[in-house]
PDB file of C-alpha atoms in Angstrom:
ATOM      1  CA  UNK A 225     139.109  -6.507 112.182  1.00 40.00           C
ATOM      2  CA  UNK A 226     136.596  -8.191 110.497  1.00 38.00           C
ATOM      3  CA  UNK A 227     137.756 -11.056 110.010  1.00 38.00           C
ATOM      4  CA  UNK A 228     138.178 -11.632 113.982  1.00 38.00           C
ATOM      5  CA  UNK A 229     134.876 -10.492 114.516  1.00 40.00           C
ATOM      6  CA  UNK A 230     133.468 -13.493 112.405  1.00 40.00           C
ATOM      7  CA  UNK A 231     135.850 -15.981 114.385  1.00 41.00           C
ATOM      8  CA  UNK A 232     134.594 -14.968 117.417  1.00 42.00           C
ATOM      9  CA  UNK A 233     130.758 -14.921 116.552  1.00 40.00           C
ATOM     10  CA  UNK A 234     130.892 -18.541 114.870  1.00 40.00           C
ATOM     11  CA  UNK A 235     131.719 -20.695 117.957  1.00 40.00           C
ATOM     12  CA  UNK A 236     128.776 -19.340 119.929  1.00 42.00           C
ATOM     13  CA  UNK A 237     126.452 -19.816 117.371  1.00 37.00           C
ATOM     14  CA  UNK A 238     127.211 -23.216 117.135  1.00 38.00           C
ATOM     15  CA  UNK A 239     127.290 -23.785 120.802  1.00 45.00           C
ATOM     16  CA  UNK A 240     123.814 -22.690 121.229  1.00 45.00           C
ATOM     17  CA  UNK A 241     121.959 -24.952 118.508  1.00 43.00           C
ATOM     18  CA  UNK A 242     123.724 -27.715 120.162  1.00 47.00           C
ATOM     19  CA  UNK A 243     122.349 -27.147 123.507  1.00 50.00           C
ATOM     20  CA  UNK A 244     118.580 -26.731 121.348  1.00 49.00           C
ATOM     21  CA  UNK A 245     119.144 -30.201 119.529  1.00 49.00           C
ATOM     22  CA  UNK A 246     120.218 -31.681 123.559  1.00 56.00           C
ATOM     23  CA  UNK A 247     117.012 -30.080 124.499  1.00 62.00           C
ATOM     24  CA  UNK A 248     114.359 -31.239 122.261  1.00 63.00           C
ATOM     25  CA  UNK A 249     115.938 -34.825 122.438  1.00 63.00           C
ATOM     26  CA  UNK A 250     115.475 -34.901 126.410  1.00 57.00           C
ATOM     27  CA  UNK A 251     111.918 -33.482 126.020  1.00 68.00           C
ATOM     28  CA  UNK A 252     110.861 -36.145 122.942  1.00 63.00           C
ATOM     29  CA  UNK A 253     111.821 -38.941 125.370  1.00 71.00           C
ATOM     30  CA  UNK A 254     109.808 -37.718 128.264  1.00 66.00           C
ATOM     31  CA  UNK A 255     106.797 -37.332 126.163  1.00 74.00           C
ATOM     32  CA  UNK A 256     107.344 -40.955 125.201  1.00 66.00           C
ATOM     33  CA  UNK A 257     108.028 -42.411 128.744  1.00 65.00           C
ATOM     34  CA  UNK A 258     104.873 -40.614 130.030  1.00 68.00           C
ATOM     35  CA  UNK A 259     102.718 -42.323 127.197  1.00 67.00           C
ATOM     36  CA  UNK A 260     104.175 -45.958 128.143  1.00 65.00           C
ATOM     37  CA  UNK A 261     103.399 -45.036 131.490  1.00 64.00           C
ATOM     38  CA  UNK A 262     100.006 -44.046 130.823  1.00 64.00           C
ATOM     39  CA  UNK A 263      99.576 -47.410 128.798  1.00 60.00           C
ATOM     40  CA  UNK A 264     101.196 -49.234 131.947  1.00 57.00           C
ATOM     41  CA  UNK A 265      98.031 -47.481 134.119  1.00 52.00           C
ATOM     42  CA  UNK A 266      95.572 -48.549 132.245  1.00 60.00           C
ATOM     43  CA  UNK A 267      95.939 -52.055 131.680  1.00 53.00           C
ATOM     44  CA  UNK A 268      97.084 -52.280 135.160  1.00 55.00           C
ATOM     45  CA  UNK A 269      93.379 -50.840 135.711  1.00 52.00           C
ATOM     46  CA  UNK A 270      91.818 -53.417 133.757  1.00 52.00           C
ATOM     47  CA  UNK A 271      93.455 -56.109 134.858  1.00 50.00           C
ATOM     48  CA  UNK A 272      92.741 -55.324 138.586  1.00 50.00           C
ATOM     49  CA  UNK A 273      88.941 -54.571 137.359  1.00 49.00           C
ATOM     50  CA  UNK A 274      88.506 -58.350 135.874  1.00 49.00           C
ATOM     51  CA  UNK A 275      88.382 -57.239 132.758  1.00 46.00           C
ATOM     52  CA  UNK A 276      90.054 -58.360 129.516  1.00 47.00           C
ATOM     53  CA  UNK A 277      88.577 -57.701 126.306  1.00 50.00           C
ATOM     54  CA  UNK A 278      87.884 -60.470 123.759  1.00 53.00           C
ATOM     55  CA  UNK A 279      90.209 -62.054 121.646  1.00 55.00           C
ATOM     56  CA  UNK A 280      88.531 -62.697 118.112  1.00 54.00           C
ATOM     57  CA  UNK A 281      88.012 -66.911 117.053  1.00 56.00           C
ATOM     58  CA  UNK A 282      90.263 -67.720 114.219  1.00 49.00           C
ATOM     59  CA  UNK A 283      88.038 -68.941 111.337  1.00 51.00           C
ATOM     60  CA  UNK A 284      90.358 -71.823 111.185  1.00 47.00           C
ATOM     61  CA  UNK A 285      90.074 -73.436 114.781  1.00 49.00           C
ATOM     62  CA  UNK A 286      86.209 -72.775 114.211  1.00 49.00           C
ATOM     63  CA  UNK A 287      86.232 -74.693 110.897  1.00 47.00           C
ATOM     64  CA  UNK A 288      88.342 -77.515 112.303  1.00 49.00           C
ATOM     65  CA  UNK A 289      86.242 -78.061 115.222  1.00 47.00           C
ATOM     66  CA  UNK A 290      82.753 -78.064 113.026  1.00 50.00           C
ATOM     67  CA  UNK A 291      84.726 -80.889 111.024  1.00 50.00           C
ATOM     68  CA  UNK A 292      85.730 -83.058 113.936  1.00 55.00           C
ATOM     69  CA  UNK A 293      82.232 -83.194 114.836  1.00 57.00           C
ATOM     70  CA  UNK A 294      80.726 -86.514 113.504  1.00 61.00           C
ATOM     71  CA  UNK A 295      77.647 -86.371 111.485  1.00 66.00           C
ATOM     72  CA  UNK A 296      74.662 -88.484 112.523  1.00 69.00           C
ATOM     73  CA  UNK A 297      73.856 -91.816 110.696  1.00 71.00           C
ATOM     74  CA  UNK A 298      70.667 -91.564 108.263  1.00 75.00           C
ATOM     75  CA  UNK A 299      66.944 -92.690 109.362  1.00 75.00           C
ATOM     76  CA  UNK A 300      65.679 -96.016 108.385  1.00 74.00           C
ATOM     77  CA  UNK A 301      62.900 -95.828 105.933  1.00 78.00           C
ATOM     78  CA  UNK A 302      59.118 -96.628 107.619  1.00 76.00           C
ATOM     79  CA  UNK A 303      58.394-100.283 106.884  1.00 75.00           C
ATOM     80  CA  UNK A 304      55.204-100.293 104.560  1.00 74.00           C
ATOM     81  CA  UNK A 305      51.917-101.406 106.402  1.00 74.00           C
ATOM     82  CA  UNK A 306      50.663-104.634 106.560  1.00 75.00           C
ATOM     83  CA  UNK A 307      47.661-105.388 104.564  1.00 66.00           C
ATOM     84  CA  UNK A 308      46.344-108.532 106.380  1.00 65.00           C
ATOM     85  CA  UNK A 309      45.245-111.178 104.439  1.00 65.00           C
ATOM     86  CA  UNK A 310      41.592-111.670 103.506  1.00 60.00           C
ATOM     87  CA  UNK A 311      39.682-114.397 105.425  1.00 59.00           C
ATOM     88  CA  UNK A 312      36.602-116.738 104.145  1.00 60.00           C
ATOM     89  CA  UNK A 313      33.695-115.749 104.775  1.00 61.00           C
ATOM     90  CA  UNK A 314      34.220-112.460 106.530  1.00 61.00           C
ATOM     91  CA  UNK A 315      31.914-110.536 107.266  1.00 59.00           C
ATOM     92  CA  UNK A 316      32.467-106.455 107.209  1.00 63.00           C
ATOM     93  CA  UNK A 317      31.336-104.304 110.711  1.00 61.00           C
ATOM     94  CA  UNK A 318      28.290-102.983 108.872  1.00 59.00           C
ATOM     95  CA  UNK A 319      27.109-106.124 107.782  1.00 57.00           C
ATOM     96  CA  UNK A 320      27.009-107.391 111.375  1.00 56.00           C
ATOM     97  CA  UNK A 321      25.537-104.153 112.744  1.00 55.00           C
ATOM     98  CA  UNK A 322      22.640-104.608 109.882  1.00 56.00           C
ATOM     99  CA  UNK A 323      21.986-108.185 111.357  1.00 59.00           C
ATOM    100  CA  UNK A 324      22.170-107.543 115.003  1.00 68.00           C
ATOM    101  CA  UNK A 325      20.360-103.981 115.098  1.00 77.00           C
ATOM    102  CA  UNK A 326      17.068-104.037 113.977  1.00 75.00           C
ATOM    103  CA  UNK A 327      16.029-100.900 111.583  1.00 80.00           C
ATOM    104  CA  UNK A 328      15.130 -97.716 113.304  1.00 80.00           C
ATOM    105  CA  UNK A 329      11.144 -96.648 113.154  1.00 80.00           C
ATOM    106  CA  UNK A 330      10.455 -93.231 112.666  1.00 87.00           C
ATOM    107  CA  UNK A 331       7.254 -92.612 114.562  1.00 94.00           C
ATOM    108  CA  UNK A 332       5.310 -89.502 116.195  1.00 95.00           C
ATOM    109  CA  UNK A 333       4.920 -89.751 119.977  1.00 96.00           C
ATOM    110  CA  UNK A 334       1.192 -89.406 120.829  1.00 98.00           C
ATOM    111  CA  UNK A 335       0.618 -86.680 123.952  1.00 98.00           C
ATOM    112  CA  UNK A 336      -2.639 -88.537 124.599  1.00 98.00           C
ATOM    113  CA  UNK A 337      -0.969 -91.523 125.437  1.00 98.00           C
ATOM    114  CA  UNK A 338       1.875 -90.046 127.397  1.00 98.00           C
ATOM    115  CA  UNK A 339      -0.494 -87.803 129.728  1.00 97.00           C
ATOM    116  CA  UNK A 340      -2.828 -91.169 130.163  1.00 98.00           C
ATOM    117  CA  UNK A 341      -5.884 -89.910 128.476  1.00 98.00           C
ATOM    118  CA  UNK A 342      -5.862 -93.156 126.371  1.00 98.00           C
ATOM    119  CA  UNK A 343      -4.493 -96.592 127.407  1.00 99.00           C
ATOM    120  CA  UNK A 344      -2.831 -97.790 124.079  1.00 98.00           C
ATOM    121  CA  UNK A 345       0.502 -99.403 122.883  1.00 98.00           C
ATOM    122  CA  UNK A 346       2.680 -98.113 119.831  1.00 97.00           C
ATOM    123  CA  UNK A 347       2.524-100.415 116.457  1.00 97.00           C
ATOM    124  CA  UNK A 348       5.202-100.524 114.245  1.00 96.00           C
ATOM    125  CA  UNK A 349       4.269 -98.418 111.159  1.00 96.00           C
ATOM    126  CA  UNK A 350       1.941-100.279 108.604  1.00 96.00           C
ATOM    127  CA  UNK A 351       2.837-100.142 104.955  1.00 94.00           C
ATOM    128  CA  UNK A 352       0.477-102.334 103.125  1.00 92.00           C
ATOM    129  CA  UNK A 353       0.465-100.199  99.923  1.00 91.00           C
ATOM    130  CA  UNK A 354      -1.531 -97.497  99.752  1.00 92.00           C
ATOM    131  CA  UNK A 355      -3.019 -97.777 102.958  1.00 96.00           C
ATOM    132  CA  UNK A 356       0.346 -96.664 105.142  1.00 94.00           C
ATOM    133  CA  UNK A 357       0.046 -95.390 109.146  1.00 97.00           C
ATOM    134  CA  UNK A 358       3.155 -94.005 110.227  1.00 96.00           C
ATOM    135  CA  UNK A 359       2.362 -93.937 114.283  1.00 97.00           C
ATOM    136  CA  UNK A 360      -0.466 -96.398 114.946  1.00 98.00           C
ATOM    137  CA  UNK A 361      -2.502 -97.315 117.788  1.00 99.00           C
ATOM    138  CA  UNK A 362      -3.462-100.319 119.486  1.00 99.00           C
ATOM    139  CA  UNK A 363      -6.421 -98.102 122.049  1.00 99.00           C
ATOM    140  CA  UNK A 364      -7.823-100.447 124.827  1.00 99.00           C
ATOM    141  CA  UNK A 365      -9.368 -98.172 126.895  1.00 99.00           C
ATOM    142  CA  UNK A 366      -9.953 -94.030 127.510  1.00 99.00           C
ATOM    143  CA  UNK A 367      -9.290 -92.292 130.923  1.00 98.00           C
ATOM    144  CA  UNK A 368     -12.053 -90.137 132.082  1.00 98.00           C
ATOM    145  CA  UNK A 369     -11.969 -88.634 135.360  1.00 94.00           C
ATOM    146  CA  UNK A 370      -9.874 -91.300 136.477  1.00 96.00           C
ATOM    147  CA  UNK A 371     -11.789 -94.328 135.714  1.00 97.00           C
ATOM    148  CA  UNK A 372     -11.061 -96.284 132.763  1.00 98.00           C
ATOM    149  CA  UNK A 373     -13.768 -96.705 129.898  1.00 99.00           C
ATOM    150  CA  UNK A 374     -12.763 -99.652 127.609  1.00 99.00           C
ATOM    151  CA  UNK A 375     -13.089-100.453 124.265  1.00 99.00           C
ATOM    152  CA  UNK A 376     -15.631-103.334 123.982  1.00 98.00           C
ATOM    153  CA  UNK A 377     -12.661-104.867 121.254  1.00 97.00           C
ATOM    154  CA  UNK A 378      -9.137-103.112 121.087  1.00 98.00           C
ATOM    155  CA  UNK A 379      -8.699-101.343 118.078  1.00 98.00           C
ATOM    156  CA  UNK A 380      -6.186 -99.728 115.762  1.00 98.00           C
ATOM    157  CA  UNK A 381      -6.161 -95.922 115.063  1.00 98.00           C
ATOM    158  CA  UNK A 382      -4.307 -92.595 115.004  1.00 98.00           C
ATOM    159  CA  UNK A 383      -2.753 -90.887 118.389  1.00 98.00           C
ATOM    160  CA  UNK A 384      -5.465 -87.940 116.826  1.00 98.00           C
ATOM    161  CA  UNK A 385      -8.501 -89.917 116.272  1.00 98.00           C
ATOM    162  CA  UNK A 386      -7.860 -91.578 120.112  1.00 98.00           C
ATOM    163  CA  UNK A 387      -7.465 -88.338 121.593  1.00 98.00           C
ATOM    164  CA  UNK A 388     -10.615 -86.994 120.047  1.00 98.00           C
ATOM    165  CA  UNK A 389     -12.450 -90.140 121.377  1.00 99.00           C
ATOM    166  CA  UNK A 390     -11.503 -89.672 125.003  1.00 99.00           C
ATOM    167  CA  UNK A 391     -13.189 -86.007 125.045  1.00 98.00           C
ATOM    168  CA  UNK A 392     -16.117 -87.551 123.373  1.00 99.00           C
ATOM    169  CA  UNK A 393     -16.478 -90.095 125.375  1.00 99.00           C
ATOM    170  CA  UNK A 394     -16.078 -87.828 128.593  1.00 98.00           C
ATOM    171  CA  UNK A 395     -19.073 -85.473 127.099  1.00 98.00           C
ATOM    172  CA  UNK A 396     -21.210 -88.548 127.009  1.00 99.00           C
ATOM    173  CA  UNK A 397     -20.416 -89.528 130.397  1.00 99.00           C
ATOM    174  CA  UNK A 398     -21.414 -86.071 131.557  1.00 98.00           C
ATOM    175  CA  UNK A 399     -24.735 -86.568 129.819  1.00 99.00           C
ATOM    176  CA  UNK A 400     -25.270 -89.814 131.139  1.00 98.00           C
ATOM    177  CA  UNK A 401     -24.008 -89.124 135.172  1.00 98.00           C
ATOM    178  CA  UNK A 402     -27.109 -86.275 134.183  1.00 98.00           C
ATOM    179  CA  UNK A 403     -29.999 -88.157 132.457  1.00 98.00           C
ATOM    180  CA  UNK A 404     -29.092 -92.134 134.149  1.00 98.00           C
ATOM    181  CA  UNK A 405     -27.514 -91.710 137.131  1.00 98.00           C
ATOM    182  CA  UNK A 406     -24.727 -93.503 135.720  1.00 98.00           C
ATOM    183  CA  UNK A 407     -20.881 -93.504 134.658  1.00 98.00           C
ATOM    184  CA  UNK A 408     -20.107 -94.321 131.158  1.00 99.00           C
ATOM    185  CA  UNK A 409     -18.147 -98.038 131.543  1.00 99.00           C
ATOM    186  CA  UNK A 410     -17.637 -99.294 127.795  1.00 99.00           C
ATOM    187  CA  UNK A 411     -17.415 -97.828 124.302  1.00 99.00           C
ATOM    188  CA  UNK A 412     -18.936-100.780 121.949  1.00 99.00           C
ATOM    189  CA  UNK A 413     -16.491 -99.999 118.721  1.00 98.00           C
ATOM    190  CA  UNK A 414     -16.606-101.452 115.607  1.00 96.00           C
ATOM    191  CA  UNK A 415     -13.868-100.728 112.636  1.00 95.00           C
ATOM    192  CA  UNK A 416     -10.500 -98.898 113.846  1.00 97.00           C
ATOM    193  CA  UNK A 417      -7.993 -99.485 110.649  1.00 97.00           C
ATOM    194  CA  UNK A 418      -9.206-101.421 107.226  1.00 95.00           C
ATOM    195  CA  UNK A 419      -7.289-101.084 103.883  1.00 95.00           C
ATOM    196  CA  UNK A 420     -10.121-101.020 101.464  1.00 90.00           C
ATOM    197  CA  UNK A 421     -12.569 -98.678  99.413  1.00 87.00           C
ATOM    198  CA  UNK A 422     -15.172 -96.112 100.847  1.00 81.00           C
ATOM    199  CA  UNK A 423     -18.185 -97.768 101.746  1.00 72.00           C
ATOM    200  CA  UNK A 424     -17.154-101.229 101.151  1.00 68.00           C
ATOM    201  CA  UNK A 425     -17.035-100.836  97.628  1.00 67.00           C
ATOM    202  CA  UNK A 426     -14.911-102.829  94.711  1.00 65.00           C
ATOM    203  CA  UNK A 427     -12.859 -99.321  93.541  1.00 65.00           C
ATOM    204  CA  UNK A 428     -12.668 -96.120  94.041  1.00 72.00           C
ATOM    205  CA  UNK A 429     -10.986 -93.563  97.144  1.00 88.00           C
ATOM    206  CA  UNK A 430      -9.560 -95.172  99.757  1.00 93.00           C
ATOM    207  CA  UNK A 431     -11.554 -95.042 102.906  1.00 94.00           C
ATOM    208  CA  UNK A 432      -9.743 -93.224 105.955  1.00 96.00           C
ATOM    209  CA  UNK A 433     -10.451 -96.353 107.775  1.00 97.00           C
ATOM    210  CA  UNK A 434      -7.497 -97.327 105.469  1.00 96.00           C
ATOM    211  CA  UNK A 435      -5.328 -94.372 107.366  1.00 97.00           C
ATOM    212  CA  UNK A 436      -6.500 -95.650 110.603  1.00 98.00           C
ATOM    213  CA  UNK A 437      -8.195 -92.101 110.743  1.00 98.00           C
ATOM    214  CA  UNK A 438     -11.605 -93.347 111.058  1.00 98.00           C
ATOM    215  CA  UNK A 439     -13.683 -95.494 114.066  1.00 98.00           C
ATOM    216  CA  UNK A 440     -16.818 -96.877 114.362  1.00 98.00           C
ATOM    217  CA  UNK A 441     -18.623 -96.782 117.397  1.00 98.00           C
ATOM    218  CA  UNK A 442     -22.051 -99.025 117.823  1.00 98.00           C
ATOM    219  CA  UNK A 443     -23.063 -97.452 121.410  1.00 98.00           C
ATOM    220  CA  UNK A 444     -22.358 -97.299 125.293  1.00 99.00           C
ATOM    221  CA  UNK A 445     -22.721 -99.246 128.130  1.00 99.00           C
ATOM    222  CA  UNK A 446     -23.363 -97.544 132.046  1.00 99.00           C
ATOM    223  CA  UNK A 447     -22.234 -98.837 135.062  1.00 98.00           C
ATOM    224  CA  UNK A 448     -25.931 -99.376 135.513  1.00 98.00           C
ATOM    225  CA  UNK A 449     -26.096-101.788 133.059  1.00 98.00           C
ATOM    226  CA  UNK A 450     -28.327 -99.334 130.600  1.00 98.00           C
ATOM    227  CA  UNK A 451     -27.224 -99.839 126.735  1.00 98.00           C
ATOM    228  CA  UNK A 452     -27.711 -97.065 124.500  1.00 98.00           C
ATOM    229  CA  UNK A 453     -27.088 -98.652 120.560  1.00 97.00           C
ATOM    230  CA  UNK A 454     -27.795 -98.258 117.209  1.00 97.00           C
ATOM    231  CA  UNK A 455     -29.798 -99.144 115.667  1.00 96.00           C
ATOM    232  CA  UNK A 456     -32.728 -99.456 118.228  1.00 96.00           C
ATOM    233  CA  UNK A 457     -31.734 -95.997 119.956  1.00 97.00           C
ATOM    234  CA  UNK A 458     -32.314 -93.835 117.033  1.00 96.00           C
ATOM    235  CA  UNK A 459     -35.690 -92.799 116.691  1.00 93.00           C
ATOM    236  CA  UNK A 460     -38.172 -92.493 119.224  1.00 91.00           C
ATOM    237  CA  UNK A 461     -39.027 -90.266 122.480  1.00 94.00           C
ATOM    238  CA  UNK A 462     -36.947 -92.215 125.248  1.00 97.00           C
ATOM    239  CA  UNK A 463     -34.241 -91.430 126.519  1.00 98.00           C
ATOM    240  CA  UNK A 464     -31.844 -94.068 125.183  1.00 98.00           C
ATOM    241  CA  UNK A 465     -33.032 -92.472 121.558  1.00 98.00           C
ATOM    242  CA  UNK A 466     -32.529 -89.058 122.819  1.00 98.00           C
ATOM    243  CA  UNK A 467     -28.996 -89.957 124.296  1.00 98.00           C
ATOM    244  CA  UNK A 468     -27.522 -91.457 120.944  1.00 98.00           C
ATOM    245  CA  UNK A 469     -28.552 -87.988 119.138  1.00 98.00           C
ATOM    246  CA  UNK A 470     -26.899 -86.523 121.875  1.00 98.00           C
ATOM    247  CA  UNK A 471     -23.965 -88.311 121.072  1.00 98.00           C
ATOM    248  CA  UNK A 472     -24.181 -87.530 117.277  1.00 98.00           C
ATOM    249  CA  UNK A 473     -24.668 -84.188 117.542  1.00 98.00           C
ATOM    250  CA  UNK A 474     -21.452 -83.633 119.911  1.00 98.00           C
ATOM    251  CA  UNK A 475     -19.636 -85.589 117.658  1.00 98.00           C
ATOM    252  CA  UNK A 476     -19.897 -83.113 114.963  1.00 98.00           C
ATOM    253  CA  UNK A 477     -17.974 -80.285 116.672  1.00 96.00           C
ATOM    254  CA  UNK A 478     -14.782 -82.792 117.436  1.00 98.00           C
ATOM    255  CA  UNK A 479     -14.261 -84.654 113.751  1.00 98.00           C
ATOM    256  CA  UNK A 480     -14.365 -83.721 110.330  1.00 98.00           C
ATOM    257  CA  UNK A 481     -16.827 -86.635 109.471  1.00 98.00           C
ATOM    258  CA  UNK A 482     -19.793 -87.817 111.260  1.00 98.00           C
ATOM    259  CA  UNK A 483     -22.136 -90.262 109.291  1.00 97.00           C
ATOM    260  CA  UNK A 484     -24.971 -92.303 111.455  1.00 97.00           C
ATOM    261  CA  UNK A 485     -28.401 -93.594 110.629  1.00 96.00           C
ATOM    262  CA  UNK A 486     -29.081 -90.059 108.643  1.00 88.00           C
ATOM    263  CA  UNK A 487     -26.443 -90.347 105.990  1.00 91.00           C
ATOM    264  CA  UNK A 488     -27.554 -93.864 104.530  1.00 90.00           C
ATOM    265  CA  UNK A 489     -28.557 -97.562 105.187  1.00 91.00           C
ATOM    266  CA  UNK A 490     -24.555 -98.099 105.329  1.00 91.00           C
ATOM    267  CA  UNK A 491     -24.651 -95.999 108.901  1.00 94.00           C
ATOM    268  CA  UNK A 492     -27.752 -97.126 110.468  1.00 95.00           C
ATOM    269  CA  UNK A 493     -26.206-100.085 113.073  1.00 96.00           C
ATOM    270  CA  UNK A 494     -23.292 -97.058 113.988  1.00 97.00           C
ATOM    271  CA  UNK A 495     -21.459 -94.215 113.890  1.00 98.00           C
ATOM    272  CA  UNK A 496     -18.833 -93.240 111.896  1.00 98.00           C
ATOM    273  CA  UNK A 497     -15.958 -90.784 112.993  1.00 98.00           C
ATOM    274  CA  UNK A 498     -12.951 -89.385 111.231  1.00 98.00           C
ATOM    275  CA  UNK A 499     -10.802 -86.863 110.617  1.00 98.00           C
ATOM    276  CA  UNK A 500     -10.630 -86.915 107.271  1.00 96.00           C
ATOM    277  CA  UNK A 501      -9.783 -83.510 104.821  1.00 94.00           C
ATOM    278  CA  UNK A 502     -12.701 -82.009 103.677  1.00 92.00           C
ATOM    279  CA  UNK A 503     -12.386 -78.850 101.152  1.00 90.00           C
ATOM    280  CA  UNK A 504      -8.648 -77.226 100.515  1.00 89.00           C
ATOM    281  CA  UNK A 505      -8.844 -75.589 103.923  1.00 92.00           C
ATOM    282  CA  UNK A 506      -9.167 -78.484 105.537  1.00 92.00           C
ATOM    283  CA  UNK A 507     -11.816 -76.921 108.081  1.00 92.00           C
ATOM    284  CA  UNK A 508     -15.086 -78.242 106.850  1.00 93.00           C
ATOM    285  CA  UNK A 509     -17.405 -80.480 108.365  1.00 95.00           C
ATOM    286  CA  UNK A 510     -19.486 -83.549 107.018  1.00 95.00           C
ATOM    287  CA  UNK A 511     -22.457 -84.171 109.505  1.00 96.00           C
ATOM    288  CA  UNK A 512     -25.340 -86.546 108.571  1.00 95.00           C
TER     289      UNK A 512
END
């Protein structure tokens, strides 16, 4: 009885893990189909979309191409420059400039000459060893109220000592319009610039005549025709004497040095103006 009961139980068994094995092998191909399906979809997607995705460049094809490419020739070398040949005779830019341009002079410009308080003309400098004006002055004539008063002779002195002469000269003709009745027309001068000694002598300082800071001035002449000189107009109660002390004594608040017939015998036929240094200040006065 057993023995048919194990008979009969055997052939089912075996049935039934046949029909499991058919299963799983229908259900292992469907999952299979669906993913090629899937696979189908999408690239079907990107290829309506447009879109592909790169392919990498083979190293090789990349190579290849970089050696078909011909290289490009070599630069020529710069040619050297060329030295030209020396001529005869040449002569170099700054050599010609030196013999067409004349040196430049370094001189002061004078105010009193650009305003037209003194009628004068610029002199190259003088250099005659050590008597040596930078800026001199060839003065002609002095402007006063609009009326030239001349220099009896033109003479050479410093844009200073010229200006210094006008306002003197305009003080006198204030006296004289007063005490004559008469303009100031002429300015009888003497010594403007001279390269020697003080007082004439054989050694010694050098005069400021020999700066062109020093002028000698004999008298005046009016438009009346009145003279007032030295040495007649010195001493005495007229008024040609009393208008020469004028003009000494306003002479000594405008220059340094003012030496007439008081000082010595030297001074007695003029005047003598400068403006000379006197003490280390350079403020004091020398009035005789």
């Amino acid at each position: 009885m057993v023995l048919l009961g194990r008979s009969c139980v055997c052939p089912t068994l075996v049935q039934g893990a046949g029909s499991i094995a058919t299963t799983t092998h229908v259900i292992a191909i469907a999952i299979a189909a669906a993913a090629l399906l899937a696979a189908a979809v999408q690239a079907s997607a990107q290829h309506d979309a447009g879109f592909f995705l790169p392919q990498p460049r083979l190293e090789a094809d990349t190579a290849g191409l970089e050696s078909s490419t011909p290289a490009a020739p070599p630069l020529p070398r710069p040619r050297p420059p060329r030295v030209p040949e020396p001529l005869e005779n040449q002569v170099s830019p700054a050599e010609t400039e030196s013999l067409d341009t004349p040196p430049r002079l370094y001189q002061t410009a004078c105010p009193a000459l650009i305003d037209g308080t003194i009628v004068a003309k610029m002199l190259p400098p003088i250099d005659d060893g050590i008597c040596q004006v930078r800026s001199p002055l060839l003065v002609s004539a002095v402007n006063i109220g609009g009326r030239e008063v001349t220099l009896s002779t033109p003479t050479i002195t410093t844009c200073g000592m010229a200006g210094q002469l006008a306002r003197w000269a305009g003080r006198f003709d204030a006296y004289a319009a007063v005490v004559f009745r008469s303009y100031l027309t002429s300015l009888l001068a003497g010594t403007g610039y001279d390269c020697r000694p003080r007082n004439n002598l054989e050694s010694g300082d050098v005069s400021e005549h020999g700066f062109a800071n020093a002028l000698d001035i004999a008298g005046f002449v009016l438009e009346s025709g009145t003279r007032v000189s030295l040495p007649e107009d010195w001493s005495g109660d007229d008024p040609e004497a009393a208008a020469m002390r004028y003009a000494h004594a306003s002479a000594c608040g405008l220059f340094t040095t003012v030496l007439g017939p008081g000082a010595n015998a030297l001074h007695d036929d003029h005047l003598h103006l400068d403006l000379g240094c006197h003490g280390q200040s350079c403020t004091h006065r020398l009035c005789e």
